Amino acid sequence: MITLGDGYEARPITLGTYREACARLEGHIFGGNSLYAFDPPTKMPPPLGESFQWGLFCGEELIGWHHAHQQDERTVSMADTGLLPEHQGRGLYTRLLPHLLDAFRAAGYTLVGSHHRATNNRVIVPKLRAGFFLQGVNLYEGGVNVALTLSLDGAYREAMHVRSGFRQASGEVARRLGLGVVEGTSETTTVPRLPMPETAGEAVDLGDGYTIHPVSNGVYREVYGQLEAAAYDTVSFDWGEAPRLPRPDFPAFAWLIAHGGEVVGWHSARQWDERTMYMSNTALLPGHRGRGLYTRLLPHLLAAFRAEGYTLVRSHHHATNNAVIVPKLRAGFVIAGLEVNHHGMMAVLLHSFDPVYREYLDVRSGLRRPAGEVARRLGLDGLGGP
């Protein structure tokens, strides 16, 4: 038995009890989702392998469950979690998750996988905060799915950072990836101390002595050139040449972050299309990370983009950079895809200021069925209701 607080408990249950609970309650829990109705299967399912089931109880009432099963010789799949709507939004999933991971570790698994509808931030955020990484996006019978993976092996976790381009390979990770990285050649980068330019605009207080200042794109690029090496550990493709074409003349915006009169970070953005702002670059110098600055910065930036008249905000981040992805998802961004570019494997995030379009994204992912204005705009007036 696992005590979860506030009168809730998780207790081991049999596979049969789990399946009976699904048959009885899944319509109430998942009834608002959209799932393609296949014809009855003609093939038998493969053997299930080792499985794990917990019932979630409030007193003696079963109000939810978690089911997981072996996927291969290293991986357990967190296949199904359900919780009655009246018990959602109370942090139960976050409190349950460490206990599940401990059980999988004790059972000898190296990897833990799960799949979720791409806009289901209520589940994705706790998973990312627990150490899962984005691994893929696919279209399936339930809509648009994101795959998440947690490595219980430290070296493999670091290898995922290397694959995404977020970090350079070294030591044991480089050996296991078959990369001939020369050890002992890296040097610690000295962080230059750069005073705030006098041309910076009026400050906005971010708390704890931090401020953000609007600057011209030219000033931002000058600062970026001086601090880039100190701000990033990422590995990008070296094109080996200067661009042959000029940079498009899109409207651009830039801010510098200051502390104690010195530059400690920045953000730049530019127009992507006639509706979309692209958050192209954010950095904080090493000594100023882990203090909630990015979370406090986001509302100011989003308010500025909204005031400029943009409907959507787009950004790209290394797929394993949870320190940025989690605050973005908590601020209302959703996962719109994964792509490989010259920086590595990047997660594409999207934020909508238009509530109808935000609901449309949930419809596309299969998290909800089309209704009302979303249904009308999709040409489904007869199905959408009032």
Short mmCIF file of C-alpha atoms in Angstrom, two decimals:
data_model
loop_
_atom_site.label_atom_id
_atom_site.label_comp_id
_atom_site.label_asym_id
_atom_site.label_seq_id
_atom_site.Cartn_x
_atom_site.Cartn_y
_atom_site.Cartn_z
CA MET A 1 0.00 0.00 0.00
CA ILE A 2 1.20 3.52 -0.87
CA THR A 3 -0.10 6.44 1.20
CA LEU A 4 -0.61 9.50 -1.03
CA GLY A 5 -2.02 11.92 1.55
CA ASP A 6 -5.42 13.62 1.87
CA GLY A 7 -7.08 10.23 2.38
CA TYR A 8 -5.78 8.70 -0.87
CA GLU A 9 -3.94 5.39 -1.22
CA ALA A 10 -2.52 3.25 -4.03
CA ARG A 11 -2.88 -0.51 -3.55
CA PRO A 12 -1.72 -3.39 -5.74
CA ILE A 13 -4.62 -4.98 -7.63
CA THR A 14 -4.90 -7.94 -10.01
CA LEU A 15 -4.99 -7.61 -13.78
CA GLY A 16 -8.59 -8.81 -13.69
CA THR A 17 -9.59 -6.13 -11.17
CA TYR A 18 -7.90 -3.48 -13.30
CA ARG A 19 -9.75 -4.63 -16.42
CA GLU A 20 -13.06 -4.69 -14.56
CA ALA A 21 -12.45 -1.14 -13.31
CA CYS A 22 -11.65 -0.01 -16.86
CA ALA A 23 -14.88 -1.49 -18.21
CA ARG A 24 -16.89 0.19 -15.45
CA LEU A 25 -15.24 3.64 -15.24
CA GLU A 26 -13.32 4.45 -18.43
CA GLY A 27 -16.33 6.09 -20.09
CA HIS A 28 -16.61 8.51 -17.19
CA ILE A 29 -12.86 9.20 -17.16
CA PHE A 30 -12.06 9.32 -20.88
CA GLY A 31 -15.48 10.06 -22.37
CA GLY A 32 -14.43 13.48 -23.68
CA ASN A 33 -11.51 12.08 -25.70
CA SER A 34 -11.68 11.28 -29.40
CA LEU A 35 -10.64 7.75 -30.35
CA TYR A 36 -10.99 6.10 -33.76
CA ALA A 37 -13.40 3.15 -33.60
CA PHE A 38 -11.66 0.24 -35.32
CA ASP A 39 -13.58 -2.85 -36.44
CA PRO A 40 -13.11 -5.86 -34.12
CA PRO A 41 -9.52 -7.20 -34.35
CA THR A 42 -8.83 -10.32 -36.40
CA LYS A 43 -5.54 -11.18 -34.64
CA MET A 44 -4.86 -12.21 -31.07
CA PRO A 45 -2.86 -9.70 -28.98
CA PRO A 46 0.78 -10.60 -28.21
CA PRO A 47 1.59 -12.03 -24.76
CA LEU A 48 1.42 -9.29 -22.15
CA GLY A 49 4.58 -10.15 -20.23
CA GLU A 50 5.14 -8.94 -16.68
CA SER A 51 2.50 -6.44 -15.60
CA PHE A 52 1.95 -4.03 -12.71
CA GLN A 53 -1.42 -2.74 -11.49
CA TRP A 54 -2.30 -0.32 -8.74
CA GLY A 55 -5.76 0.81 -7.75
CA LEU A 56 -6.17 4.37 -6.51
CA PHE A 57 -8.53 4.56 -3.54
CA CYS A 58 -10.22 7.34 -1.62
CA GLY A 59 -11.16 5.51 1.56
CA GLU A 60 -12.53 2.23 0.25
CA GLU A 61 -13.75 3.63 -3.07
CA LEU A 62 -11.68 2.78 -6.16
CA ILE A 63 -11.40 6.10 -7.99
CA GLY A 64 -8.62 5.32 -10.48
CA TRP A 65 -5.75 3.07 -11.48
CA HIS A 66 -2.35 2.67 -13.05
CA HIS A 67 -1.38 -0.23 -15.32
CA ALA A 68 2.09 -0.92 -16.72
CA HIS A 69 3.58 -3.88 -18.57
CA GLN A 70 6.88 -5.13 -19.89
CA GLN A 71 7.66 -3.90 -23.41
CA ASP A 72 11.04 -5.55 -24.01
CA GLU A 73 14.01 -6.85 -22.06
CA ARG A 74 14.89 -3.36 -20.75
CA THR A 75 11.66 -1.35 -20.93
CA VAL A 76 8.45 -1.13 -18.94
CA SER A 77 5.57 0.76 -20.56
CA MET A 78 3.32 2.93 -18.38
CA ALA A 79 0.34 2.00 -20.50
CA ASP A 80 -2.71 3.40 -18.72
CA THR A 81 -3.55 5.78 -15.90
CA GLY A 82 -7.12 6.77 -15.09
CA LEU A 83 -8.57 9.05 -12.43
CA LEU A 84 -12.20 10.06 -11.98
CA PRO A 85 -12.68 13.74 -12.94
CA GLU A 86 -13.78 14.81 -9.45
CA HIS A 87 -10.41 13.65 -8.06
CA GLN A 88 -8.23 15.30 -10.72
CA GLY A 89 -6.28 18.52 -10.17
CA ARG A 90 -5.16 17.53 -6.65
CA GLY A 91 -1.56 16.51 -7.40
CA LEU A 92 -2.29 12.78 -7.11
CA TYR A 93 -0.38 11.84 -10.26
CA THR A 94 2.68 13.80 -9.15
CA ARG A 95 2.63 12.10 -5.74
CA LEU A 96 2.10 8.62 -7.20
CA LEU A 97 4.81 8.82 -9.86
CA PRO A 98 7.95 8.40 -7.64
CA HIS A 99 6.50 5.24 -6.09
CA LEU A 100 5.81 3.73 -9.52
CA LEU A 101 9.34 4.51 -10.70
CA ASP A 102 10.80 2.93 -7.56
CA ALA A 103 8.82 -0.25 -8.29
CA PHE A 104 10.08 -0.39 -11.89
CA ARG A 105 13.67 0.17 -10.74
CA ALA A 106 13.37 -2.57 -8.14
CA ALA A 107 12.01 -4.92 -10.82
CA GLY A 108 15.21 -4.45 -12.83
CA TYR A 109 14.07 -2.23 -15.71
CA THR A 110 16.44 0.28 -17.33
CA LEU A 111 13.93 2.36 -19.30
CA VAL A 112 10.39 3.54 -18.57
CA GLY A 113 8.24 4.56 -21.53
CA SER A 114 4.85 6.24 -21.83
CA HIS A 115 2.60 7.84 -24.47
CA HIS A 116 0.24 10.77 -24.02
CA ARG A 117 -1.86 13.01 -26.22
CA ALA A 118 0.38 15.86 -27.26
CA THR A 119 -1.63 18.61 -25.55
CA ASN A 120 -2.21 16.76 -22.26
CA ASN A 121 0.10 19.00 -20.22
CA ARG A 122 -1.48 17.86 -16.94
CA VAL A 123 0.31 14.52 -17.36
CA ILE A 124 3.27 15.53 -19.52
CA VAL A 125 4.56 18.21 -17.10
CA PRO A 126 4.81 15.87 -14.06
CA LYS A 127 6.56 13.29 -16.26
CA LEU A 128 9.14 15.80 -17.51
CA ARG A 129 9.71 17.12 -14.00
CA ALA A 130 10.35 13.51 -12.90
CA GLY A 131 13.14 13.20 -15.50
CA PHE A 132 11.38 11.83 -18.58
CA PHE A 133 12.49 13.18 -21.98
CA LEU A 134 10.51 13.74 -25.15
CA GLN A 135 11.34 10.96 -27.57
CA GLY A 136 8.89 11.21 -30.43
CA VAL A 137 5.57 12.32 -31.88
CA ASN A 138 3.25 10.07 -33.86
CA LEU A 139 -0.25 10.01 -35.33
CA TYR A 140 -2.32 7.11 -33.98
CA GLU A 141 -5.96 6.08 -33.45
CA GLY A 142 -6.29 8.48 -30.52
CA GLY A 143 -4.90 11.55 -32.31
CA VAL A 144 -1.40 13.01 -31.95
CA ASN A 145 0.72 11.21 -29.39
CA VAL A 146 4.00 12.14 -27.70
CA ALA A 147 6.37 9.42 -26.53
CA LEU A 148 8.29 9.99 -23.29
CA THR A 149 11.19 7.95 -21.94
CA LEU A 150 12.89 7.92 -18.54
CA SER A 151 16.31 6.30 -18.24
CA LEU A 152 17.11 4.70 -14.89
CA ASP A 153 20.70 4.37 -16.17
CA GLY A 154 22.72 7.59 -15.77
CA ALA A 155 24.98 6.98 -18.76
CA TYR A 156 22.07 6.39 -21.12
CA ARG A 157 20.32 9.50 -19.81
CA GLU A 158 23.45 11.50 -20.64
CA ALA A 159 23.56 9.85 -24.07
CA MET A 160 20.06 11.18 -24.73
CA HIS A 161 21.40 14.70 -24.05
CA VAL A 162 24.19 14.01 -26.55
CA ARG A 163 21.75 12.73 -29.20
CA SER A 164 19.60 15.85 -28.84
CA GLY A 165 22.66 18.09 -29.24
CA PHE A 166 22.19 19.54 -25.78
CA ARG A 167 25.63 18.42 -24.56
CA GLN A 168 28.94 17.20 -25.96
CA ALA A 169 29.86 13.54 -25.47
CA SER A 170 32.66 12.65 -23.06
CA GLY A 171 33.95 9.78 -20.94
CA GLU A 172 31.86 6.62 -20.68
CA VAL A 173 29.03 8.07 -22.75
CA ALA A 174 31.38 8.82 -25.65
CA ARG A 175 32.80 5.29 -25.43
CA ARG A 176 29.35 3.69 -25.53
CA LEU A 177 28.38 5.85 -28.50
CA GLY A 178 31.56 4.87 -30.36
CA LEU A 179 32.75 8.47 -30.54
CA GLY A 180 36.46 9.24 -30.56
CA VAL A 181 36.29 12.24 -28.26
CA VAL A 182 39.74 13.32 -27.07
CA GLU A 183 39.73 13.61 -23.29
CA GLY A 184 41.46 16.38 -21.37
CA THR A 185 41.25 19.02 -24.10
CA SER A 186 38.26 20.99 -22.85
CA GLU A 187 38.86 24.19 -20.97
CA THR A 188 36.60 25.93 -18.49
CA THR A 189 35.11 28.97 -20.17
CA THR A 190 35.65 32.20 -18.29
CA VAL A 191 32.43 34.17 -18.09
CA PRO A 192 33.05 37.77 -19.20
CA ARG A 193 31.61 40.49 -16.99
CA LEU A 194 29.67 42.75 -19.32
CA PRO A 195 28.04 45.96 -18.03
CA MET A 196 24.53 46.76 -19.22
CA PRO A 197 24.66 48.98 -22.33
CA GLU A 198 23.60 52.57 -21.76
CA THR A 199 21.22 52.25 -24.71
CA ALA A 200 19.04 49.69 -22.89
CA GLY A 201 15.41 50.69 -22.42
CA GLU A 202 13.31 51.04 -19.28
CA ALA A 203 13.70 48.18 -16.82
CA VAL A 204 11.00 45.72 -15.75
CA ASP A 205 11.56 44.14 -12.33
CA LEU A 206 11.82 40.32 -12.32
CA GLY A 207 12.49 40.07 -8.58
CA ASP A 208 15.58 39.14 -6.56
CA GLY A 209 17.56 42.02 -8.11
CA TYR A 210 16.96 40.93 -11.72
CA THR A 211 15.59 43.26 -14.39
CA ILE A 212 14.81 42.95 -18.09
CA HIS A 213 15.48 45.75 -20.59
CA PRO A 214 14.42 46.13 -24.24
CA VAL A 215 17.33 46.73 -26.62
CA SER A 216 17.85 47.03 -30.34
CA ASN A 217 18.63 43.94 -32.36
CA GLY A 218 22.09 45.34 -33.06
CA VAL A 219 22.89 45.71 -29.34
CA TYR A 220 21.59 42.19 -28.68
CA ARG A 221 23.82 40.71 -31.39
CA GLU A 222 26.87 42.50 -30.01
CA VAL A 223 26.19 41.13 -26.52
CA TYR A 224 25.44 37.67 -27.89
CA GLY A 225 28.79 37.62 -29.70
CA GLN A 226 30.64 38.31 -26.47
CA LEU A 227 28.75 35.91 -24.19
CA GLU A 228 27.69 33.03 -26.46
CA ALA A 229 30.57 30.71 -25.50
CA ALA A 230 29.85 31.15 -21.80
CA ALA A 231 26.10 30.61 -22.17
CA TYR A 232 25.92 27.29 -24.05
CA ASP A 233 27.20 23.72 -23.73
CA THR A 234 25.22 22.67 -26.80
CA VAL A 235 26.68 21.12 -29.96
CA SER A 236 25.58 22.57 -33.30
CA PHE A 237 26.58 21.65 -36.83
CA ASP A 238 29.45 23.76 -38.16
CA TRP A 239 28.42 24.87 -41.65
CA GLY A 240 32.03 25.76 -42.41
CA GLU A 241 31.05 28.92 -44.25
CA ALA A 242 29.28 32.21 -43.81
CA PRO A 243 25.66 32.32 -45.06
CA ARG A 244 25.52 33.22 -48.74
CA LEU A 245 22.15 34.95 -48.49
CA PRO A 246 21.11 37.93 -46.37
CA ARG A 247 19.03 37.45 -43.24
CA PRO A 248 15.32 38.12 -43.94
CA ASP A 249 14.24 41.55 -42.75
CA PHE A 250 11.58 40.33 -40.31
CA PRO A 251 10.49 42.51 -37.38
CA ALA A 252 12.73 41.55 -34.46
CA PHE A 253 12.63 42.12 -30.71
CA ALA A 254 15.32 41.73 -28.06
CA TRP A 255 15.76 42.10 -24.32
CA LEU A 256 18.76 41.87 -21.99
CA ILE A 257 18.52 40.51 -18.45
CA ALA A 258 20.59 42.35 -15.84
CA HIS A 259 21.74 41.72 -12.29
CA GLY A 260 24.00 44.05 -10.34
CA GLY A 261 24.41 46.29 -13.40
CA GLU A 262 25.77 43.44 -15.55
CA VAL A 263 24.26 41.39 -18.39
CA VAL A 264 23.39 37.88 -17.21
CA GLY A 265 21.09 36.76 -20.02
CA TRP A 266 18.92 37.70 -22.98
CA HIS A 267 15.94 36.88 -25.12
CA SER A 268 15.42 37.54 -28.81
CA ALA A 269 12.34 36.99 -30.97
CA ARG A 270 11.28 37.67 -34.53
CA GLN A 271 8.20 37.40 -36.68
CA TRP A 272 7.65 33.92 -38.15
CA ASP A 273 4.61 34.68 -40.34
CA GLU A 274 1.62 37.02 -40.35
CA ARG A 275 0.19 35.45 -37.17
CA THR A 276 3.21 33.99 -35.38
CA MET A 277 6.05 35.27 -33.21
CA TYR A 278 9.12 33.04 -32.98
CA MET A 279 11.03 32.99 -29.68
CA SER A 280 14.39 32.37 -31.30
CA ASN A 281 16.95 32.56 -28.51
CA THR A 282 17.07 32.70 -24.71
CA ALA A 283 20.09 32.26 -22.45
CA LEU A 284 21.08 32.72 -18.82
CA LEU A 285 24.70 32.66 -17.74
CA PRO A 286 25.57 29.61 -15.60
CA GLY A 287 25.55 31.33 -12.20
CA HIS A 288 21.99 32.57 -12.69
CA ARG A 289 20.16 29.35 -13.59
CA GLY A 290 17.85 27.36 -11.37
CA ARG A 291 16.35 30.47 -9.73
CA GLY A 292 13.00 30.53 -11.53
CA LEU A 293 14.07 33.41 -13.79
CA TYR A 294 12.74 31.86 -16.98
CA THR A 295 9.36 31.23 -15.37
CA ARG A 296 9.18 34.87 -14.24
CA LEU A 297 10.38 36.14 -17.62
CA LEU A 298 7.76 34.29 -19.71
CA PRO A 299 4.65 36.30 -18.75
CA HIS A 300 6.41 39.58 -19.62
CA LEU A 301 7.45 38.28 -23.05
CA LEU A 302 4.05 36.79 -23.85
CA ALA A 303 2.34 40.04 -22.88
CA ALA A 304 4.67 41.95 -25.22
CA PHE A 305 3.97 39.60 -28.13
CA ARG A 306 0.23 39.77 -27.53
CA ALA A 307 0.36 43.57 -27.44
CA GLU A 308 2.09 43.52 -30.85
CA GLY A 309 -0.94 41.70 -32.29
CA TYR A 310 0.40 38.16 -32.71
CA THR A 311 -1.97 35.21 -32.35
CA LEU A 312 0.58 32.40 -31.98
CA VAL A 313 4.00 32.08 -30.35
CA ARG A 314 6.40 29.39 -31.56
CA SER A 315 9.70 28.14 -30.11
CA HIS A 316 12.25 25.35 -30.57
CA HIS A 317 14.28 23.71 -27.81
CA HIS A 318 16.61 20.73 -27.50
CA ALA A 319 14.32 17.79 -26.83
CA THR A 320 16.05 17.00 -23.51
CA ASN A 321 16.09 20.59 -22.21
CA ASN A 322 13.38 20.10 -19.60
CA ALA A 323 14.55 23.17 -17.69
CA VAL A 324 12.98 25.29 -20.46
CA ILE A 325 10.29 22.95 -21.82
CA VAL A 326 8.54 22.51 -18.45
CA PRO A 327 8.04 26.26 -17.77
CA LYS A 328 6.80 26.68 -21.35
CA LEU A 329 4.20 23.91 -20.97
CA ARG A 330 3.11 25.30 -17.60
CA ALA A 331 2.65 28.70 -19.27
CA GLY A 332 0.23 27.18 -21.80
CA PHE A 333 2.49 26.09 -24.66
CA VAL A 334 1.83 22.65 -26.15
CA ILE A 335 4.07 20.20 -27.97
CA ALA A 336 3.63 20.67 -31.73
CA GLY A 337 6.33 18.31 -33.01
CA LEU A 338 9.98 17.27 -33.12
CA GLU A 339 12.43 18.21 -35.84
CA VAL A 340 16.11 17.74 -36.60
CA ASN A 341 18.00 20.90 -37.54
CA HIS A 342 21.60 22.09 -37.34
CA HIS A 343 21.31 22.42 -33.54
CA GLY A 344 20.16 18.81 -33.02
CA MET A 345 16.85 17.18 -32.12
CA MET A 346 14.47 20.00 -31.30
CA ALA A 347 11.03 20.05 -29.68
CA VAL A 348 8.59 22.45 -31.33
CA LEU A 349 6.29 24.26 -28.90
CA LEU A 350 3.28 26.44 -29.70
CA HIS A 351 1.24 28.92 -27.66
CA SER A 352 -2.08 30.40 -28.78
CA PHE A 353 -3.65 33.63 -27.53
CA ASP A 354 -6.85 32.60 -29.34
CA PRO A 355 -8.84 30.26 -27.03
CA VAL A 356 -10.69 28.71 -29.96
CA TYR A 357 -7.42 27.76 -31.66
CA ARG A 358 -6.11 26.42 -28.34
CA GLU A 359 -9.18 24.21 -28.10
CA TYR A 360 -8.64 23.21 -31.73
CA LEU A 361 -5.15 21.93 -30.79
CA ASP A 362 -6.78 19.71 -28.14
CA VAL A 363 -9.18 18.43 -30.82
CA ARG A 364 -6.30 17.62 -33.18
CA SER A 365 -4.44 15.74 -30.47
CA GLY A 366 -7.58 13.74 -29.65
CA LEU A 367 -7.76 15.08 -26.10
CA ARG A 368 -11.29 16.37 -26.69
CA ARG A 369 -14.05 16.06 -29.27
CA PRO A 370 -14.98 19.00 -31.50
CA ALA A 371 -17.88 21.09 -30.26
CA GLY A 372 -19.22 24.62 -30.55
CA GLU A 373 -17.07 27.16 -32.38
CA VAL A 374 -14.22 24.71 -33.00
CA ALA A 375 -16.61 22.28 -34.68
CA ARG A 376 -18.06 25.10 -36.81
CA ARG A 377 -14.61 26.18 -37.99
CA LEU A 378 -13.82 22.57 -38.89
CA GLY A 379 -16.98 22.31 -40.95
CA LEU A 380 -18.68 20.05 -38.41
CA ASP A 381 -21.64 22.25 -37.47
CA GLY A 382 -24.03 19.31 -37.32
CA LEU A 383 -21.84 17.54 -34.76
CA GLY A 384 -20.68 20.42 -32.63
CA GLY A 385 -23.76 21.25 -30.61
CA PRO A 386 -24.44 24.76 -29.32
#
